[in-house]
Coordinates of C-alpha atoms and ligand atoms in Angstrom, one line a residue:
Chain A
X1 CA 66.6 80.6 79.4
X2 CA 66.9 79.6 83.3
X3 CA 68.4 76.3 82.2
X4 CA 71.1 78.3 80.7
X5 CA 71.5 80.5 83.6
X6 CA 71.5 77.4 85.5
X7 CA 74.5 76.1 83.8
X8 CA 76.4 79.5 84.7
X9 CA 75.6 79.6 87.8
X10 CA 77.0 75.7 88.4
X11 CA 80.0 76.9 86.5
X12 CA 81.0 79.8 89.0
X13 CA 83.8 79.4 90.8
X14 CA 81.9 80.8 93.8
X15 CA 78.8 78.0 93.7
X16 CA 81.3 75.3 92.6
X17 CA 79.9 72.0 93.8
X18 CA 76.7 73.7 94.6
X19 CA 74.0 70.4 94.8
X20 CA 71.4 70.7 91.7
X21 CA 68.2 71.7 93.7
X22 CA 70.4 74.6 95.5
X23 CA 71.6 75.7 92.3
X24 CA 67.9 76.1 90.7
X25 CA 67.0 78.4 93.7
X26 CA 69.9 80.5 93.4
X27 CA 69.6 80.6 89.6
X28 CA 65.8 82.0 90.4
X29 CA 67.5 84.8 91.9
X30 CA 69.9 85.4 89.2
X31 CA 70.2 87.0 85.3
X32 CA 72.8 87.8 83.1
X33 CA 74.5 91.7 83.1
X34 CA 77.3 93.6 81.8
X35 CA 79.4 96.8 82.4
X36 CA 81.0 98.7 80.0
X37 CA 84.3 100.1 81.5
X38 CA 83.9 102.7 83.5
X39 CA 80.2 101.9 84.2
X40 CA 79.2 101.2 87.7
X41 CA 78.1 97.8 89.3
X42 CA 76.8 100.2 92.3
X43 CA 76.8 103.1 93.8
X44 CA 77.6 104.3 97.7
X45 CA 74.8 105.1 99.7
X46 CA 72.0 102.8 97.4
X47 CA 70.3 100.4 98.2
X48 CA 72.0 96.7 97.7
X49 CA 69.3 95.0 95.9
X50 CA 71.6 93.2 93.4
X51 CA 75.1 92.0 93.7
X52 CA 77.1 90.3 91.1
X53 CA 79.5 87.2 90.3
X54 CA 82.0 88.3 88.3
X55 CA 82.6 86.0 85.2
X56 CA 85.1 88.2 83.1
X57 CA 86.9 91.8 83.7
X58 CA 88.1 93.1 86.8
X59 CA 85.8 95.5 89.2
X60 CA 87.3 98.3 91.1
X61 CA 85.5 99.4 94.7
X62 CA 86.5 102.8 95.2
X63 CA 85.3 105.4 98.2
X64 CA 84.8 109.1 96.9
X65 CA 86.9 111.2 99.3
X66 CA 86.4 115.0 98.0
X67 CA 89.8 115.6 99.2
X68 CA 91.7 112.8 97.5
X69 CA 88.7 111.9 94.3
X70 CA 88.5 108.2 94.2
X71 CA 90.4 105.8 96.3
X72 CA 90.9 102.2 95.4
X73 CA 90.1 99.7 97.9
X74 CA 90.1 96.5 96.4
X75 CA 89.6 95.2 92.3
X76 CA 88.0 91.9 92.1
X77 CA 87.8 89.5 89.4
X78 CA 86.6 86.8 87.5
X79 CA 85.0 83.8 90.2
X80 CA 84.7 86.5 93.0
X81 CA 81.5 88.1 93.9
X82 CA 81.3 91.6 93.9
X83 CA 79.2 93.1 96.9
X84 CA 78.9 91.7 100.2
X85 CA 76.2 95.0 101.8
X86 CA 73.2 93.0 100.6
X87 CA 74.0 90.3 103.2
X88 CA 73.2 92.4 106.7
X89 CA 70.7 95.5 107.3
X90 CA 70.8 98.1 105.9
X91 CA 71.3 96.7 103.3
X92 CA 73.3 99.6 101.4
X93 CA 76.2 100.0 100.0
X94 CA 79.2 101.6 101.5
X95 CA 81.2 102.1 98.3
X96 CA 81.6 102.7 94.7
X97 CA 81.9 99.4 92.3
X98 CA 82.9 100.7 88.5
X99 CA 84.4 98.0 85.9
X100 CA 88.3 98.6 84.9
X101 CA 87.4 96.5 81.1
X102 CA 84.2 95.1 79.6
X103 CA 82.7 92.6 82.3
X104 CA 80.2 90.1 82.4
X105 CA 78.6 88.8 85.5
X106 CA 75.3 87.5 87.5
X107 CA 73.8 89.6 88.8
X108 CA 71.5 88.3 92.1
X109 CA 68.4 89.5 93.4
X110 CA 69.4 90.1 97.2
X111 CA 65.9 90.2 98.4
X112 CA 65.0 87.3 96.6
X113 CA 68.1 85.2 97.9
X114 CA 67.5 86.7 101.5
X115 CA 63.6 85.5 100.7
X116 CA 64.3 81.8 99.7
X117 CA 67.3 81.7 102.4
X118 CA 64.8 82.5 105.5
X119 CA 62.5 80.2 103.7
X120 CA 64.9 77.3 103.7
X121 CA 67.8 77.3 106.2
X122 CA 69.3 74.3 105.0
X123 CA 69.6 76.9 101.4
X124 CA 70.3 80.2 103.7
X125 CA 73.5 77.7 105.7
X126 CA 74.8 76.8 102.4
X127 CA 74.6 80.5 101.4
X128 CA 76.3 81.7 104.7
X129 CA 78.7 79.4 104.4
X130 CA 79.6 80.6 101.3
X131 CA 79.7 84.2 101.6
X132 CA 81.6 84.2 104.7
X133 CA 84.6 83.2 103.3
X134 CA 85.3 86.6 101.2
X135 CA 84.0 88.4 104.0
X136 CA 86.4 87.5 106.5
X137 CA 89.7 87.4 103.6
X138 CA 88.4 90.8 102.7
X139 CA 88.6 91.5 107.0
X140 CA 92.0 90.1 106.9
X141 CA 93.2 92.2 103.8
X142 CA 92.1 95.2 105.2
X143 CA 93.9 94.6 108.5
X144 CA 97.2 94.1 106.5
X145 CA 96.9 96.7 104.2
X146 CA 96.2 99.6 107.3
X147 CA 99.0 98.3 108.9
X148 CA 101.0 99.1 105.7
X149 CA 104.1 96.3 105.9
X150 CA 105.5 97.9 102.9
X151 CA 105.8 101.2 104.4
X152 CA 109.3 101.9 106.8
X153 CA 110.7 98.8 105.8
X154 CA 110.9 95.9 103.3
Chain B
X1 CA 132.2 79.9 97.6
X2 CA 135.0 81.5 99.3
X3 CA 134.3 85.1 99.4
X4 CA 137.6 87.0 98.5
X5 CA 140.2 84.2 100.1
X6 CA 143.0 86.4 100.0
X7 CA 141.5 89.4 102.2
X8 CA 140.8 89.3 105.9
X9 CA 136.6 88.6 105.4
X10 CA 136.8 91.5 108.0
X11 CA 138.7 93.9 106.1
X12 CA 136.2 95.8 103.5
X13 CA 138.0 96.4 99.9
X14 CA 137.9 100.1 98.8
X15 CA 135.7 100.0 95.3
X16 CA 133.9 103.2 93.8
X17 CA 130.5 104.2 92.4
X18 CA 130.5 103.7 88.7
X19 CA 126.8 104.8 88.1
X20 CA 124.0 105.7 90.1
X21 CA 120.0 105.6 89.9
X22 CA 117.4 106.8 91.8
X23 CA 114.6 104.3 91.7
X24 CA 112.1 105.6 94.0
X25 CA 112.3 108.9 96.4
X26 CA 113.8 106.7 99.3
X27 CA 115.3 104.2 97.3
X28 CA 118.7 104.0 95.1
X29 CA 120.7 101.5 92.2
X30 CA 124.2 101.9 92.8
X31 CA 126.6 99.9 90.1
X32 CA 130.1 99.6 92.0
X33 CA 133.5 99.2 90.1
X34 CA 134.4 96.0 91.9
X35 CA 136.3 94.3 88.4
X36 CA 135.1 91.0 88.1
X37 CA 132.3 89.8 91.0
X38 CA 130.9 86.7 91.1
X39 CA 128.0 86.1 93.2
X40 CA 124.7 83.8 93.7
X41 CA 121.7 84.6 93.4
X42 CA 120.2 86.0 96.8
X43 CA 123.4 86.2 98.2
X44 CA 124.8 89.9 100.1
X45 CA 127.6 91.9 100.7
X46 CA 128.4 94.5 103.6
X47 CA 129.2 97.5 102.3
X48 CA 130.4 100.3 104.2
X49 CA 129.9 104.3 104.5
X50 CA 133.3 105.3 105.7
X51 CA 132.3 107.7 108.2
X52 CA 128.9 106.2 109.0
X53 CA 128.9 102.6 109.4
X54 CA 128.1 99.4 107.2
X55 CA 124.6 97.3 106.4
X56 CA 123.8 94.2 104.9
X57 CA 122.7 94.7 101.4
X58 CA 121.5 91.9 98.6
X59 CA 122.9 91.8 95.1
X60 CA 120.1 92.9 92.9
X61 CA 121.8 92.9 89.5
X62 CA 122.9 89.8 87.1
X63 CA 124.3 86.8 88.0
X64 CA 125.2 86.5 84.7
X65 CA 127.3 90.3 84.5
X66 CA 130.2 89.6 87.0
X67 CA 131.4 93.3 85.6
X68 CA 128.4 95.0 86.6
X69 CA 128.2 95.1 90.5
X70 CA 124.8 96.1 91.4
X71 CA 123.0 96.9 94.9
X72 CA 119.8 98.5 95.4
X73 CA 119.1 100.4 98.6
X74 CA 116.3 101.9 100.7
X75 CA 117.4 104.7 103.2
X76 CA 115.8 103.5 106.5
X77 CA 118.8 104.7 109.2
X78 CA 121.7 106.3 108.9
X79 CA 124.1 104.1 106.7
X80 CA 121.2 103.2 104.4
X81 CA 121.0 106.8 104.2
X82 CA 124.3 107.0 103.6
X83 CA 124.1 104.8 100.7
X84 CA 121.6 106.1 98.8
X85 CA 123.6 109.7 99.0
X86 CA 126.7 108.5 97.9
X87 CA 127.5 110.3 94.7
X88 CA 129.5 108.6 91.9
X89 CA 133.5 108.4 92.0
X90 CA 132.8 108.4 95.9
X91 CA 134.3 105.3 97.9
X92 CA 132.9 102.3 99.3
X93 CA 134.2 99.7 101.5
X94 CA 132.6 96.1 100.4
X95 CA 132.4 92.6 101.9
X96 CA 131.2 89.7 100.3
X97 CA 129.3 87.5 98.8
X98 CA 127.6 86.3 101.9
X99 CA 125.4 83.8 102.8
X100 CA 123.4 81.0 101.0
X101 CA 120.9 82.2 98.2
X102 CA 117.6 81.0 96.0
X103 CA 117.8 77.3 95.6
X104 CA 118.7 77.8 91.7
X105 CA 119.2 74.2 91.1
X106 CA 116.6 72.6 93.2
X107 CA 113.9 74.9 90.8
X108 CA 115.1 73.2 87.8
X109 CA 112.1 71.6 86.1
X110 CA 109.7 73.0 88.7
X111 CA 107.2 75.2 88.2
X112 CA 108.4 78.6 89.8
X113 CA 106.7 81.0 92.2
X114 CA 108.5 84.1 92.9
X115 CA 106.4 86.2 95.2
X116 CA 108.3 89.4 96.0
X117 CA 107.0 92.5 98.6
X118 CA 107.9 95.9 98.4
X119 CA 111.9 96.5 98.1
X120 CA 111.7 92.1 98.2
X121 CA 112.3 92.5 94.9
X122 CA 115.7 93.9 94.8
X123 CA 117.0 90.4 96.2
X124 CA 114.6 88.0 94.0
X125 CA 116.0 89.9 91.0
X126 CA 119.1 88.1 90.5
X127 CA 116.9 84.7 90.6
X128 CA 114.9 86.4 88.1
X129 CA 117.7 87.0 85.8
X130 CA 118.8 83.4 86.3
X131 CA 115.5 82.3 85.4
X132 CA 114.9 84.4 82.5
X133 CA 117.7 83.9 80.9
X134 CA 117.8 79.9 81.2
X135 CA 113.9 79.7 81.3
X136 CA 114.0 76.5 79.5
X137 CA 115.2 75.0 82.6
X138 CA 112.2 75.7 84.5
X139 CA 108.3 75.0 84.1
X140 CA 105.9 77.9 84.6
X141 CA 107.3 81.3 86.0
X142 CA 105.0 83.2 88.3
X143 CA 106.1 86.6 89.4
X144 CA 103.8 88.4 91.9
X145 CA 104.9 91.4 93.1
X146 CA 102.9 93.7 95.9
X147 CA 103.7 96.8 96.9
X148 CA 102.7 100.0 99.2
X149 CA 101.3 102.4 96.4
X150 CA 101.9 102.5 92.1
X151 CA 104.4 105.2 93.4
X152 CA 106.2 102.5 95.2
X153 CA 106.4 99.8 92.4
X154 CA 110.2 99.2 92.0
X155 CA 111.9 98.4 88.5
X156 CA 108.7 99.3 87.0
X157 CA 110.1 99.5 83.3
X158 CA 111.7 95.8 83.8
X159 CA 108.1 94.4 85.4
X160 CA 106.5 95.6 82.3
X161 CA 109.1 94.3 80.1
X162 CA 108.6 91.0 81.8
X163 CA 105.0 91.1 81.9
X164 CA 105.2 91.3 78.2
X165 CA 106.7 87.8 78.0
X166 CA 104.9 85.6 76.8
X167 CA 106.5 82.2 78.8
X168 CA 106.1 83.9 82.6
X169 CA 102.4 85.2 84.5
X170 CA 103.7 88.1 86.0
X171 CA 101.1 90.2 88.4
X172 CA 101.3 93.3 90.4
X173 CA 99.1 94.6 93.0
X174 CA 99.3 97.8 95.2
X175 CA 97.5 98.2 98.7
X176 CA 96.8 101.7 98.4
X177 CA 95.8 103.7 94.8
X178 CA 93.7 106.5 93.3
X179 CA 91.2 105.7 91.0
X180 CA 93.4 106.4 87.8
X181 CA 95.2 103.4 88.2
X182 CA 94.1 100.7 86.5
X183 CA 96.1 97.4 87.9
X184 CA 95.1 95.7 90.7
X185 CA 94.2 96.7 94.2
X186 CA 94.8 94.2 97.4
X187 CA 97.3 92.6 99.4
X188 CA 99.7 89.7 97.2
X189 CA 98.4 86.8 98.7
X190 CA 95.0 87.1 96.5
X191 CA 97.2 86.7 93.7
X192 CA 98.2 83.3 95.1
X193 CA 94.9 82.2 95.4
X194 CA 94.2 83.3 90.6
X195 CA 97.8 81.7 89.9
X196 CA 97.8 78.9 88.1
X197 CA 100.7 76.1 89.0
X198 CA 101.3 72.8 90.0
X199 CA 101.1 72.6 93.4
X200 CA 103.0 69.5 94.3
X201 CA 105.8 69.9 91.8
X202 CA 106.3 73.6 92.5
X203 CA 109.2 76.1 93.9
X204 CA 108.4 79.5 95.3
X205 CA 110.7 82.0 96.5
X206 CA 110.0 85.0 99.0
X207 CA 111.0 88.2 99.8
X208 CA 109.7 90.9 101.6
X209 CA 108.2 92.0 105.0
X210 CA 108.3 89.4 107.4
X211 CA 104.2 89.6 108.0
X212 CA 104.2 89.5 104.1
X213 CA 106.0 86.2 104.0
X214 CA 104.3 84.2 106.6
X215 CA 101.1 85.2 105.3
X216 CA 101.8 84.7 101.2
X217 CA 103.8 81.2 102.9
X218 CA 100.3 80.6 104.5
X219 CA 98.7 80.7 101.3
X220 CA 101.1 79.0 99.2
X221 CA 100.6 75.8 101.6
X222 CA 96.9 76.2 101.2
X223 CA 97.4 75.7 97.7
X224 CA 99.3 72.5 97.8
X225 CA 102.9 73.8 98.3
X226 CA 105.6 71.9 100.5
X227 CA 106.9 73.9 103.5
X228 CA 110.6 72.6 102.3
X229 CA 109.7 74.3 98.9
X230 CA 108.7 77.8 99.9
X231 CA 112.1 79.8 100.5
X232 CA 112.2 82.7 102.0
X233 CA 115.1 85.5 102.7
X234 CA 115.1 86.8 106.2
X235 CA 116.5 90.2 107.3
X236 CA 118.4 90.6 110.2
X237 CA 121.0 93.1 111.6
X238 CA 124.5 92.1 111.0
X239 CA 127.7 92.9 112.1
X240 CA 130.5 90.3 110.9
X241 CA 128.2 88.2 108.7
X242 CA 130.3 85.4 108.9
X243 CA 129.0 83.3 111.9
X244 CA 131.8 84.8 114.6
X245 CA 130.0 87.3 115.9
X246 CA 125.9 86.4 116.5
X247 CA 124.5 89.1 115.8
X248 CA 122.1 88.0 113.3
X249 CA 121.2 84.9 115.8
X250 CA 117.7 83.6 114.8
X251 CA 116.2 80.8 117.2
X252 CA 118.9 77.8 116.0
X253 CA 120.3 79.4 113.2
X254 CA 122.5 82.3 112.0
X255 CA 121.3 84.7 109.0
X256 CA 124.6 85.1 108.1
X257 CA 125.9 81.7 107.9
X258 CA 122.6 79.6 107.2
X259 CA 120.7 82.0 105.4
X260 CA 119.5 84.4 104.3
X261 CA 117.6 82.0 102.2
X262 CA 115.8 79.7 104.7
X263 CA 112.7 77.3 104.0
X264 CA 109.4 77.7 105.7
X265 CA 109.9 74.3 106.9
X266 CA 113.0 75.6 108.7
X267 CA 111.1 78.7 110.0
X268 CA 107.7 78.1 110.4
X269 CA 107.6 78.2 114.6
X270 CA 110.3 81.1 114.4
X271 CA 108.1 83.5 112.3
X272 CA 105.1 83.0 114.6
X273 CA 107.5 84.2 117.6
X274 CA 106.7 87.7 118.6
X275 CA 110.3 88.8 119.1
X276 CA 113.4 86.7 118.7
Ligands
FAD1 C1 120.7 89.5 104.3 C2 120.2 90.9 104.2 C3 120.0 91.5 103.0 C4 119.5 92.8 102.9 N1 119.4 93.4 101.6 C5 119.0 94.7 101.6 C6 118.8 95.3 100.3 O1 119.0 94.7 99.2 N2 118.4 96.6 100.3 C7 118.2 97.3 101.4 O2 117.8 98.5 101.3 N3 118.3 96.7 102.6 C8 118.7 95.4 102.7 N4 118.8 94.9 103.9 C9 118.5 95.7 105.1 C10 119.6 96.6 105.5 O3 120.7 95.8 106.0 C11 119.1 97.4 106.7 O4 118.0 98.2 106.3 C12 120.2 98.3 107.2 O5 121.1 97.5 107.9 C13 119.7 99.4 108.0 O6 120.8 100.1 108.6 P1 120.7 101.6 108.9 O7 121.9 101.9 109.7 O8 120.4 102.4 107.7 O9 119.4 101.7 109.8 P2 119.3 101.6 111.4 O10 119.8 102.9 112.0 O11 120.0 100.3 111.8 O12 117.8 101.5 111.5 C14 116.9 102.6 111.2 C15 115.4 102.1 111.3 O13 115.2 101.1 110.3 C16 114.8 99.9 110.9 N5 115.4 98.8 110.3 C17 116.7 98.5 110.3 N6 116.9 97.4 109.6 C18 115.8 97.1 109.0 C19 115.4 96.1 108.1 N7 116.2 95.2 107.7 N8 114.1 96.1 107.7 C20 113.3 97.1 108.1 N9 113.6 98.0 109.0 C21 114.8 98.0 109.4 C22 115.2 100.0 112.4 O14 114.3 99.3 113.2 C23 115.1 101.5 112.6 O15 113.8 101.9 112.9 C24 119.3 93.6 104.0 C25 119.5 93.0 105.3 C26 120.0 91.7 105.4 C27 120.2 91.1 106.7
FES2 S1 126.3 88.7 111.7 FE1 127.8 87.8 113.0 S2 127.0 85.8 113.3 FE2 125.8 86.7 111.7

């Protein structure tokens, strides 16, 4: 059963040339899941425990405004990891995550990664490294899209 | 391509609205009775408001229709205004075809990127025509399209009909959207990063905001593309687009004259410039 998780985990886009040892320890954090559309990944205001690598179908993260219902801010897809709260106190989540079609994903035990990153910095570098990426494109695309270039002109 | 030899280039010919379409609230089609125009894809004519004034405007219909001359406009000042308010049968001065357009023939056998923001599509269009209808020309077609909001998503009928295709990828995303809409949400440039092509044999074509450009021209040479084989069409404003006058003066070059198709090789250090 972890030997096949094992093998997902390798294959994700996100851990892609992951060394073997590394991959076991994340794979010790991991299981399979799915969403039914329309089912939520997570909720705003809970507490991140899991987050997910998204293998197939698209996720939407939405923020409820009671004025407006749900707002869109982003849909991710397959190879991207969905959730990013779980890496910095408090640990919660600050929006909605609901799947657009059927999807299939890891799902990762945050305190358990957190855990076995503290334990091993060498594993907790390689994790930082990794997660840093969407964090800052997701910084960047955020900047762009309040700045809204489509908006008087173009 | 000698626009209209036996007028003064100066001189705007009196042609008509033959048909009219309202595309989005700020934004019209207007198919002018021109008889027979021939034009390039990406290329642009000034057309004129008598009254108001004249603006720049790219052919957005097909290269292959020379009867059918088609412009799509979004009001932003007072002639664009203009523009989109003019009613059919109503006069309109026209100038053109300007300028140099997509690099049709350098795409051949390439794989094909068009990335296109907000009203960006209205120029790419023509390409898109071109493409389409000679698509065995051309190795993978990629069309991805970003806009403001799914209220915003221009030629939305013709995007799906595309989309449908089953020889071209073609991808939308919106920045901004309720949580009834079920395409995708984010800025363009993400769509760069799914799309599959090959890198170092491929051709992409851009249109839209200037930030837009740089950053989808960014991410297109973080994939493997050549700066000399991401074009992009730059917007400047234009009095005698000809070269006389300088109006549309951009570091070395003239938007008029040299353009408005331009590589990113070509513009790189311009488009990093605050103001030029
Ligand atoms: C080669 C070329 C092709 C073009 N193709 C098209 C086209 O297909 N469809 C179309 O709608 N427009 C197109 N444009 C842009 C169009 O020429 C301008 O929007 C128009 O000149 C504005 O004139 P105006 O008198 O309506 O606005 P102005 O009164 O000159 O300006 C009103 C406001 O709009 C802003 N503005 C002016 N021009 C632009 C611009 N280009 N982009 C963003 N903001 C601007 C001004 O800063 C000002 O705030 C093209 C421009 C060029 C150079
Ligand atoms: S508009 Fe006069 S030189 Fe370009």
């Amino acid at each position: 059963m972890i030997e096949g998780l094992e093998h997902i985990v390798a294959a994700h886009a996100f851990f892609a040339g992951l060394e073997p040892s590394l991959v076991a320890l994340v794979s010790g954090c991991a299981k399979n899941a799915r969403f039914e559309a329309g089912k939520y990944l997570f909720r705003e205001g809970e507490s991140a425990d899991w987050f997910y690598l998204l293998r197939e179908g698209r996720v939407a993260l939405e923020l409820r405004d009671p004025a407006r219902g749900a707002v869109t801010l982003q849909t991710l897809g397959p190879g991207e990891v969905c959730g990013l709260s779980w890496l910095a106190p408090p640990y919660r989540w600050s929006y909605d995550a609901r799947a657009l079609d059927n999807a299939r994903a890891i799902a990762i035990d945050a305190a358990c990664l957190r855990r076995k990153s503290e334990a091993d910095p060498r594993f907790g570098y390689e994790m930082m490294k990794r997660f840093m990426p969407p964090l800052i494109e997701r910084l960047q695309a955020t900047r762009l899209q309040m700045i809204d270039i489509y908006g008087a002109h173009g | 391509m000698a626009p209209m030899a036996d007028h003064d280039p100066m001189i705007p010919r009196v042609a008509h609205v033959r048909r009219k379409q309202r595309e989005l609230v700020d934004v019209a089609t207007l198919e002018i009775d021109a008889g027979e125009f021939f034009f390039a894809p990406g290329q642009f004519n000034m057309l004129t408001v008598f009254g108001v004034g004249e603006a720049a405007i790219s052919v957005s219909g097909d290269p292959a229709d020379p009867s059918r001359l088609v412009h799509t406009i979004r009001a932003v000042g007072a002639v664009s205004r203009a523009l989109t308010e003019l009613s059919v049968g109503e006069p309109i001065g026209l100038r053109g075809p300007f300028g140099r357009g997509w690099p049709m023939d350098e795409a051949r056998g390439r794989d094909v990127i068009v990335v296109a923001g907000g009203l960006g599509l209205a120029p790419l269009r023509p390409a898109l025509y071109r493409l389409f209808a000679e698509r065995e020309n051309y190795g993978r077609v990629i069309l991805l399209y970003g806009a403001r909001s799914p209220q915003d998503i221009l030629f939305r009928d013709e995007l799906e009909q595309w989309r449908g295709r089953l020889d071209a990828e073609v991808e939308a995303t919106v920045d901004h959207a309720r949580g009834d809409w079920r395409g995708n949400v984010g800025v363009v440039t993400k769509l760069i990063a799914r799309a599959v092509f090959d890198a170092p044999n491929a051709l992409a074509m851009l249109c839209g905001p200037e930030i837009m450009m740089r950053f989808v021209a960014d991410a297109l040479g973080d994939r493997g593309v050549a700066p000399e084989r991401i074009h992009l069409s730059m917007e400047r404003s234009m009095k005698c687009a000809i070269g006389w006058c300088g109006h549309c003066q951009f570091g070395p070059v003239f938007i008029c004259r040299d353009g408005p198709v331009f590589t990113y090789a070509q513009l790189r250090g311009l488009l990093a410039t605050k103001e030029l």
